[in-house]
PDB file of N, CA and C in Angstrom:
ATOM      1  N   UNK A   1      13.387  -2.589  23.851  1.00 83.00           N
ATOM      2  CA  UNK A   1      12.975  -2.768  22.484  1.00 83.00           C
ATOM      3  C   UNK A   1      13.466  -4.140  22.023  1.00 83.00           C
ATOM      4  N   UNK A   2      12.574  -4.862  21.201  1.00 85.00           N
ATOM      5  CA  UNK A   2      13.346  -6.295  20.563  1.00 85.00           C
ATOM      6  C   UNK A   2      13.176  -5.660  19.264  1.00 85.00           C
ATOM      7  N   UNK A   3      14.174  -6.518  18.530  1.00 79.00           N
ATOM      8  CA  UNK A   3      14.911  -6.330  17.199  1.00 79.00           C
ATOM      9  C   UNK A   3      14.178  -7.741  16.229  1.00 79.00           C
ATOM     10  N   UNK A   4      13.399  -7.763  15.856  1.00 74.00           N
ATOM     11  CA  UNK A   4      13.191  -9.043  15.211  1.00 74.00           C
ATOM     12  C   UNK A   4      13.449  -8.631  13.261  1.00 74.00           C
ATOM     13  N   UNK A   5      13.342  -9.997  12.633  1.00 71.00           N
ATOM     14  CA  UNK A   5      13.730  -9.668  11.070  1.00 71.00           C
ATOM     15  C   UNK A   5      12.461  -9.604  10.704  1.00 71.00           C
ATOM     16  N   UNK A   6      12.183  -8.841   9.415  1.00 70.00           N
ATOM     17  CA  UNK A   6      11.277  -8.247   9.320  1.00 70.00           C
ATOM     18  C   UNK A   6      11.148  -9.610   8.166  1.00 70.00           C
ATOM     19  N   UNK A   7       9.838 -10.138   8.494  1.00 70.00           N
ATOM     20  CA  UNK A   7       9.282 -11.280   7.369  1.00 70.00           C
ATOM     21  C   UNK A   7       9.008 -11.018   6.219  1.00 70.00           C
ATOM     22  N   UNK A   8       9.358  -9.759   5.534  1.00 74.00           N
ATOM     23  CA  UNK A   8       8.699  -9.858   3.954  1.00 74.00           C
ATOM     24  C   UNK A   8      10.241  -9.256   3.204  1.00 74.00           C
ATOM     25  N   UNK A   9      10.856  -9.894   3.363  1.00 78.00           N
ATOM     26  CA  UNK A   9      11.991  -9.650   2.543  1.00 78.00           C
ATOM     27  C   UNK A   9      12.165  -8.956   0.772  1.00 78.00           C
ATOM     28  N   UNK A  10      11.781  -9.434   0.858  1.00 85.00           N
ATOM     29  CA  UNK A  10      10.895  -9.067  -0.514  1.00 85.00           C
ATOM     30  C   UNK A  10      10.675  -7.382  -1.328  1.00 85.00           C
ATOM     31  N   UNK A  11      10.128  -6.566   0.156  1.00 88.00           N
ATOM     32  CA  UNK A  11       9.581  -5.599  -0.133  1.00 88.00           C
ATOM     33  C   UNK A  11       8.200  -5.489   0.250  1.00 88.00           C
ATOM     34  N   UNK A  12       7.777  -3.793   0.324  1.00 91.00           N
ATOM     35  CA  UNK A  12       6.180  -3.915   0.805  1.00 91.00           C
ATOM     36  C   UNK A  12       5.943  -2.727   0.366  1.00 91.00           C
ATOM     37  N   UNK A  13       4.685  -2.991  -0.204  1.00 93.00           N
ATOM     38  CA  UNK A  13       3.635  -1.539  -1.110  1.00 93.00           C
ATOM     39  C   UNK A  13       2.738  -1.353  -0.207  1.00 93.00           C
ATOM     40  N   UNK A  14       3.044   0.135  -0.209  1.00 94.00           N
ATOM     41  CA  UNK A  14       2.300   0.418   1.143  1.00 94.00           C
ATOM     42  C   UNK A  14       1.159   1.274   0.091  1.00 94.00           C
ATOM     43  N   UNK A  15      -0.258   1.021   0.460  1.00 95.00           N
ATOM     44  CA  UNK A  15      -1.672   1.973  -0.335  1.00 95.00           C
ATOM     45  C   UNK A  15      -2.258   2.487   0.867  1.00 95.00           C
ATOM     46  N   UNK A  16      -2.536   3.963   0.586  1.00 94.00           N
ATOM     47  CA  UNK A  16      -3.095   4.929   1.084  1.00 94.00           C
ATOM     48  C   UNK A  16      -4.458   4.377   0.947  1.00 94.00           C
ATOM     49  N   UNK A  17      -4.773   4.034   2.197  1.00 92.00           N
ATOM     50  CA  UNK A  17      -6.344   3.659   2.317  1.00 92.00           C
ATOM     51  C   UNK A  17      -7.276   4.744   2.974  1.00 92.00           C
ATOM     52  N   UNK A  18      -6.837   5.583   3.009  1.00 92.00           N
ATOM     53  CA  UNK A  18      -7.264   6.625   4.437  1.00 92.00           C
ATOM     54  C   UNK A  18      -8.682   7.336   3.355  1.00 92.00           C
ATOM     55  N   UNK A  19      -9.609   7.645   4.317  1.00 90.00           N
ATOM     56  CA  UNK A  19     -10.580   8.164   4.027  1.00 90.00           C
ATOM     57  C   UNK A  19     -10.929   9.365   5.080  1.00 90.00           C
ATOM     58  N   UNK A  20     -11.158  10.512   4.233  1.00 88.00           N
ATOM     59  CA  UNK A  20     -11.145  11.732   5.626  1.00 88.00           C
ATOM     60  C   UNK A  20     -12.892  11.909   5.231  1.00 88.00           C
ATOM     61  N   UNK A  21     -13.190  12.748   5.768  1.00 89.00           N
ATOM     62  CA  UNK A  21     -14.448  13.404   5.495  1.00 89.00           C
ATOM     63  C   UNK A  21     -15.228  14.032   4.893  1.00 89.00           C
ATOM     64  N   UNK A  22     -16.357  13.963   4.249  1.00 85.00           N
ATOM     65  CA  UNK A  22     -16.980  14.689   3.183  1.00 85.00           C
ATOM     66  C   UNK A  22     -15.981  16.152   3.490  1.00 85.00           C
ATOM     67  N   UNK A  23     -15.535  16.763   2.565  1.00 87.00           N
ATOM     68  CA  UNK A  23     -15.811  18.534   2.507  1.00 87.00           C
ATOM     69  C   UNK A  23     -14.453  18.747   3.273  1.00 87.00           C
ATOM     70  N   UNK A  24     -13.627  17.776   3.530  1.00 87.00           N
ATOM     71  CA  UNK A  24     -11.800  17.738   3.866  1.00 87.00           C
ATOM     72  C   UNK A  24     -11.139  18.895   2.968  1.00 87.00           C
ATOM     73  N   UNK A  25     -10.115  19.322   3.915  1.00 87.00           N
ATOM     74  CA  UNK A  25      -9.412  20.055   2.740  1.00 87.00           C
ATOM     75  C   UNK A  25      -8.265  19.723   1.635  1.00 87.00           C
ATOM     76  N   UNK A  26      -7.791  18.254   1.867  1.00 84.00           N
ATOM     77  CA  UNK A  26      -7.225  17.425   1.601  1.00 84.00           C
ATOM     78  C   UNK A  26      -7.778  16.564   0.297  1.00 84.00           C
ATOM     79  N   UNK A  27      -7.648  15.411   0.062  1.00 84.00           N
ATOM     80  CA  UNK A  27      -8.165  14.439  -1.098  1.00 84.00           C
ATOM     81  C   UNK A  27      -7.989  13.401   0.054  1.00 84.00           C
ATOM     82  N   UNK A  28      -8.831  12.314  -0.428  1.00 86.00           N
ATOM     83  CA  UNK A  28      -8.754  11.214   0.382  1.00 86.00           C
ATOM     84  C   UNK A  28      -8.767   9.895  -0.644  1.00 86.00           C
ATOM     85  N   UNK A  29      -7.476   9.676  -0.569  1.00 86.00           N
ATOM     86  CA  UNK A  29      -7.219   8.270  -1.479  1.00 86.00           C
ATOM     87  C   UNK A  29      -8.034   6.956  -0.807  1.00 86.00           C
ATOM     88  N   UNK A  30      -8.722   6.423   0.029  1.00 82.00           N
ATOM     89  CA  UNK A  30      -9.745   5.739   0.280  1.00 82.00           C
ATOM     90  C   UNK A  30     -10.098   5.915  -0.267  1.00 82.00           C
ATOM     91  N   UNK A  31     -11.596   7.324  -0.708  1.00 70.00           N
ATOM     92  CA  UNK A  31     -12.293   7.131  -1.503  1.00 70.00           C
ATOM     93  C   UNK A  31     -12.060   7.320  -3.029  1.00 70.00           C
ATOM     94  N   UNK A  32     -11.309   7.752  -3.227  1.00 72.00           N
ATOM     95  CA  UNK A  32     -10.439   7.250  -4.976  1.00 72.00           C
ATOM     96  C   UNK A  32      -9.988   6.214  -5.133  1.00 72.00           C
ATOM     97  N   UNK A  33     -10.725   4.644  -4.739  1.00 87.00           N
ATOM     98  CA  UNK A  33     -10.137   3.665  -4.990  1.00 87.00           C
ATOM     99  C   UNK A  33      -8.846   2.931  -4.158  1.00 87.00           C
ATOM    100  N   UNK A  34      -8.467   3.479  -3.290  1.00 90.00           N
ATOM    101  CA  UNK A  34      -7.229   2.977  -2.587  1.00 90.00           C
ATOM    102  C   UNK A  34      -7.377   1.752  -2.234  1.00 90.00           C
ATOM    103  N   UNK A  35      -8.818   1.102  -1.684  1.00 91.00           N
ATOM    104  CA  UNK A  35      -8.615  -0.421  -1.138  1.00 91.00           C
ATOM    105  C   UNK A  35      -8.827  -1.178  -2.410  1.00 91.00           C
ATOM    106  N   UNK A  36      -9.731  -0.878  -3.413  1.00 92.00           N
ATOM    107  CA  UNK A  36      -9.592  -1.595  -4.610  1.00 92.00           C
ATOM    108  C   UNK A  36      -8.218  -1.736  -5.136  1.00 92.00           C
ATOM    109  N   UNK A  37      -7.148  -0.558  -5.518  1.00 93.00           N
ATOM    110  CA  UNK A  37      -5.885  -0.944  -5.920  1.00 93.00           C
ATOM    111  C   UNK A  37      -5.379  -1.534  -4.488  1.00 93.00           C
ATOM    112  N   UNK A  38      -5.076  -1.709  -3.600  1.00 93.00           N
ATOM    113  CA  UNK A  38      -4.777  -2.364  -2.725  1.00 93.00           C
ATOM    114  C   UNK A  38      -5.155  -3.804  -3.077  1.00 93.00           C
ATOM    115  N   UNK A  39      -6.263  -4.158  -3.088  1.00 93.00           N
ATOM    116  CA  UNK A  39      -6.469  -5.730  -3.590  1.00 93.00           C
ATOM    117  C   UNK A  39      -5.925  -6.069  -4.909  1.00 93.00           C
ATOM    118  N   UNK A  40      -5.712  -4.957  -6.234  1.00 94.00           N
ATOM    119  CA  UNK A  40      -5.498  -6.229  -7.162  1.00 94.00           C
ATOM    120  C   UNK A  40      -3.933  -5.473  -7.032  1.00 94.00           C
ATOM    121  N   UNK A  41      -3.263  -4.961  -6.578  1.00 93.00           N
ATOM    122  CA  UNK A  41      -1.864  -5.435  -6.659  1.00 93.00           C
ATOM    123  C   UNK A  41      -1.392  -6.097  -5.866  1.00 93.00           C
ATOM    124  N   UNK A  42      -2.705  -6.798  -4.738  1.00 92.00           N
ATOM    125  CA  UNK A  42      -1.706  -8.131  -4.124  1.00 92.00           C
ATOM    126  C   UNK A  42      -2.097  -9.358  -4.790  1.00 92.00           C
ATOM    127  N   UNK A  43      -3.294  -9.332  -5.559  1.00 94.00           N
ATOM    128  CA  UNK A  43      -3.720  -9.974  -6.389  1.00 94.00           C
ATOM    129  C   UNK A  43      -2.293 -10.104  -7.394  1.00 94.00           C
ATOM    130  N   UNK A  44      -2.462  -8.784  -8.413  1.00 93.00           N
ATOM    131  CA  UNK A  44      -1.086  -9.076  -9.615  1.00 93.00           C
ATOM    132  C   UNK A  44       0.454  -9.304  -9.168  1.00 93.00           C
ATOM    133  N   UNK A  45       0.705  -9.089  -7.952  1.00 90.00           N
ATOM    134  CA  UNK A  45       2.062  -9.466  -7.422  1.00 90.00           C
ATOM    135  C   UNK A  45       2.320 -10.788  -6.809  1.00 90.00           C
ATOM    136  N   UNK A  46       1.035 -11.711  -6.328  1.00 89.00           N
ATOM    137  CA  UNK A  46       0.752 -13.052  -6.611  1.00 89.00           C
ATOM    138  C   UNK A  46       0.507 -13.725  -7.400  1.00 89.00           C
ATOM    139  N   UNK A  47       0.066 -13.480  -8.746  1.00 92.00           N
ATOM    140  CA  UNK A  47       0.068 -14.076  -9.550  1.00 92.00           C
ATOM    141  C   UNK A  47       0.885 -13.964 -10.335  1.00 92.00           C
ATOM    142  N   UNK A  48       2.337 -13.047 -10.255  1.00 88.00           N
ATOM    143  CA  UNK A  48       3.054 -12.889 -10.671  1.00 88.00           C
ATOM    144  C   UNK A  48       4.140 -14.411 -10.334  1.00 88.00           C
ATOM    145  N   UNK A  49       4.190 -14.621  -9.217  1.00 85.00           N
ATOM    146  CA  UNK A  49       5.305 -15.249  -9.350  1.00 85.00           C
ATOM    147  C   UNK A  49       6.613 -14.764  -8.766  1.00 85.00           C
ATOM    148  N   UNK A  50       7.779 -15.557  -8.253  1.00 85.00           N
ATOM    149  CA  UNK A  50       8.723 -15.449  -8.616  1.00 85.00           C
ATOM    150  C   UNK A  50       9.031 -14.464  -6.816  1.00 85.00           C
ATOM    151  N   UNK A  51       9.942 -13.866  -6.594  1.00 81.00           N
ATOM    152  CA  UNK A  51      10.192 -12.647  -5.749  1.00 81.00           C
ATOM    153  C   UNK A  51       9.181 -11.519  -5.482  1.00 81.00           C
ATOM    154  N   UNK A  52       8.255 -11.101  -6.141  1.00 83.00           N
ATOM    155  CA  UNK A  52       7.224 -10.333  -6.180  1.00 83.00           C
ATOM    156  C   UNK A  52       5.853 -10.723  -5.666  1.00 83.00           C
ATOM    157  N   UNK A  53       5.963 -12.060  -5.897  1.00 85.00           N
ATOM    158  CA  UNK A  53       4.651 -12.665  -5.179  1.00 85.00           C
ATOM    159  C   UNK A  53       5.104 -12.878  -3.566  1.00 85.00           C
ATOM    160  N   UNK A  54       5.843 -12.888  -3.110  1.00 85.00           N
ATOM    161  CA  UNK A  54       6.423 -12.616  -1.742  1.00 85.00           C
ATOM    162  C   UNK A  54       6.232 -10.898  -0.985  1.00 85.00           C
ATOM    163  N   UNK A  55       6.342 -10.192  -1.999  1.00 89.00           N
ATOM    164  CA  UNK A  55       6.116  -8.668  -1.294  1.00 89.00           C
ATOM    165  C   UNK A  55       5.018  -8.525  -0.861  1.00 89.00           C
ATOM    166  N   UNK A  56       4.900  -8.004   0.642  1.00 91.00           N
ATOM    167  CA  UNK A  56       3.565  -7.576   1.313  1.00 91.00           C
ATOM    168  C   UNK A  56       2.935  -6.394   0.596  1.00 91.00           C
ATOM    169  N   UNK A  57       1.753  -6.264   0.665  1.00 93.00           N
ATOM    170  CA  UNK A  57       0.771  -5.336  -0.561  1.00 93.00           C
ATOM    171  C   UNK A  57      -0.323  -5.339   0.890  1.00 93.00           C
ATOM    172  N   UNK A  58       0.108  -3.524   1.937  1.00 93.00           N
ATOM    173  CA  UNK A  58      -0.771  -3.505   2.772  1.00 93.00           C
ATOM    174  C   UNK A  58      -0.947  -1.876   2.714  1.00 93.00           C
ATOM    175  N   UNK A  59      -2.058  -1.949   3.404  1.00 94.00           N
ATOM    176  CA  UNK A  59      -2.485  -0.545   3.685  1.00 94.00           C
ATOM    177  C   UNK A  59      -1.802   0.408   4.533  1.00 94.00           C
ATOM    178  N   UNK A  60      -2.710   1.728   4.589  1.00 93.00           N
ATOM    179  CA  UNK A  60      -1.988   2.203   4.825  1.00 93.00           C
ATOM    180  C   UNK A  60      -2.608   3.739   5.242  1.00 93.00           C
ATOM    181  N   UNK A  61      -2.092   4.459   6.270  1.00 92.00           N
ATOM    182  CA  UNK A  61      -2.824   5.707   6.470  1.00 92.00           C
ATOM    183  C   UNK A  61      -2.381   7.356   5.829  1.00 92.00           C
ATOM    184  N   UNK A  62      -2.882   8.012   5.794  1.00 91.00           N
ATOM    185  CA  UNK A  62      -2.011   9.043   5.144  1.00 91.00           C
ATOM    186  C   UNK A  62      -0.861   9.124   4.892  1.00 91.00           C
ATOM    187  N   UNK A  63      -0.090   8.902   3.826  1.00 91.00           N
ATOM    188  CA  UNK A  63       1.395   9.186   3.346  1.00 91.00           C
ATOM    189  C   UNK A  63       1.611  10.423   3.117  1.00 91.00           C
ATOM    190  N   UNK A  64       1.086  11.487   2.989  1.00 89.00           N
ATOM    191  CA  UNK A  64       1.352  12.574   2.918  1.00 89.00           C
ATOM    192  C   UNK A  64       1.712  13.135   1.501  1.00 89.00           C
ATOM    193  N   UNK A  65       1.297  12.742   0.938  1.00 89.00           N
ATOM    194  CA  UNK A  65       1.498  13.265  -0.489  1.00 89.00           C
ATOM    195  C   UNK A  65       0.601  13.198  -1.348  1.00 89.00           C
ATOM    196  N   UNK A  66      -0.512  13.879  -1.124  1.00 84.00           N
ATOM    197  CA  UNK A  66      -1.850  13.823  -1.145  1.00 84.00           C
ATOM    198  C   UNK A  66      -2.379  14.644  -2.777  1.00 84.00           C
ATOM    199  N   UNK A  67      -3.068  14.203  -3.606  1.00 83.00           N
ATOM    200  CA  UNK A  67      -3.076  15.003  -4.769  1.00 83.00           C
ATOM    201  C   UNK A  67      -5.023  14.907  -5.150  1.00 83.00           C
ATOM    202  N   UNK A  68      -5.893  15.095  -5.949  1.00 81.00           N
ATOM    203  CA  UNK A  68      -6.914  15.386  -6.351  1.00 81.00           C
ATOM    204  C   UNK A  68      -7.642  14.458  -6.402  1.00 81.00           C
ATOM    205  N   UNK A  69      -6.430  13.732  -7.975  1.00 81.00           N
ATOM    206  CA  UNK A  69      -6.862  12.696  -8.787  1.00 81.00           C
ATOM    207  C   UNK A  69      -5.788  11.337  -9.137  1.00 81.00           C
ATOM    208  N   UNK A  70      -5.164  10.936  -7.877  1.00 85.00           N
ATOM    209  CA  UNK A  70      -4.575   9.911  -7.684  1.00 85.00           C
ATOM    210  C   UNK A  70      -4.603   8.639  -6.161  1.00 85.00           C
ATOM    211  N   UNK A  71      -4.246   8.225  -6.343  1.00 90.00           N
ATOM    212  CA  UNK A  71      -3.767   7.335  -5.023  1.00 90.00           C
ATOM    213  C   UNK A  71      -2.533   6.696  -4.192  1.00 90.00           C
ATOM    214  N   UNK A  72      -1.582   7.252  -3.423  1.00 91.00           N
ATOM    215  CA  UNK A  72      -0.458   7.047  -2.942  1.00 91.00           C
ATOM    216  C   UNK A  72      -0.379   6.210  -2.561  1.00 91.00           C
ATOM    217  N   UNK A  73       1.271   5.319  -3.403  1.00 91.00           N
ATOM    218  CA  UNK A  73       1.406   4.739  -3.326  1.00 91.00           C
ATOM    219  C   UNK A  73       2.868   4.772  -2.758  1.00 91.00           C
ATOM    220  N   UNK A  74       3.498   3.626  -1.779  1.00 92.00           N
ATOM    221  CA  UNK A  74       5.029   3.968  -1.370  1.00 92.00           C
ATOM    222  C   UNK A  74       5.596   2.432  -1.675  1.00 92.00           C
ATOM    223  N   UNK A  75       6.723   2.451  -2.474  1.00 90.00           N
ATOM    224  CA  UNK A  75       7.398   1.016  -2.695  1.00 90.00           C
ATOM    225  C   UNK A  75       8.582   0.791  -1.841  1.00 90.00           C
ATOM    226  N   UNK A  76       8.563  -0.226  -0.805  1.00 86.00           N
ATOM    227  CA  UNK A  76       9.859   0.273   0.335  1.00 86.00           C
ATOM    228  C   UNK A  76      10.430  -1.117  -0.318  1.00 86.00           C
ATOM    229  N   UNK A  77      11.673  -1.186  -1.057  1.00 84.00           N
ATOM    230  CA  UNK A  77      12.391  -2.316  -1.537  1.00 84.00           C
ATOM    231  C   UNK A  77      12.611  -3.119  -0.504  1.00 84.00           C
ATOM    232  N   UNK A  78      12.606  -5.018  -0.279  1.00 80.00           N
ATOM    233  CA  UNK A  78      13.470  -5.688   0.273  1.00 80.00           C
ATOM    234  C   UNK A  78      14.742  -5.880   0.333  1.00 80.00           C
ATOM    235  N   UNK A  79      15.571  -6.362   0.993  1.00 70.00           N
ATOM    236  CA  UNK A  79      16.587  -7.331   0.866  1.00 70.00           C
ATOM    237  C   UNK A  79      17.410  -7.947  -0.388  1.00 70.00           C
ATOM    238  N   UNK A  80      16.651  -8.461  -0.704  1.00 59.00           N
ATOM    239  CA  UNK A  80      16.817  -9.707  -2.130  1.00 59.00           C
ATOM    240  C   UNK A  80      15.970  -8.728  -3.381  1.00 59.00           C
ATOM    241  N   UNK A  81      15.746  -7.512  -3.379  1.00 48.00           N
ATOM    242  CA  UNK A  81      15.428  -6.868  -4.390  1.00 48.00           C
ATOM    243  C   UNK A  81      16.460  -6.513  -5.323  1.00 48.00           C
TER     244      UNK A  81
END
């Protein structure tokens, strides 16, 4: 195994992009918007500025916490947070 430092010091928002199948028994945050909020919070965390415009804003496959009428989201803090 190599050990390397992880480049986003910062922090990284991880969005549930996952899309399951018509008639799932689940919800599928893909199709509730997940890649759209995926783009504008790397959008608003770049245009933010500052330490926040440094946090990676990537996708992401089932997180497991799956609800109707939302979209999961996971905030894993950096370093310098």
């Amino acid at each position: 195994m190599i050990k390397e430092a992880i480049p986003w010091k910062h922090g990284v928002v991880l969005v549930c992009t996952n899309q399951r199948p018509e008639g799932a028994s689940k919800p599928s945050c893909g199709r509730i918007r997940g890649e759209q909020i995926r783009r504008q919070l790397k959008e608003d965390l770049r245009d933010g500025g500052g330490a926040s415009a440094e946090c990676r804003v990537l996708s992401s496959s089932c997180l497991s916490a799956c609800r109707d009428d939302s979209v999961v989201v996971a905030v894993v803090p950096g370093a310098d947070l």
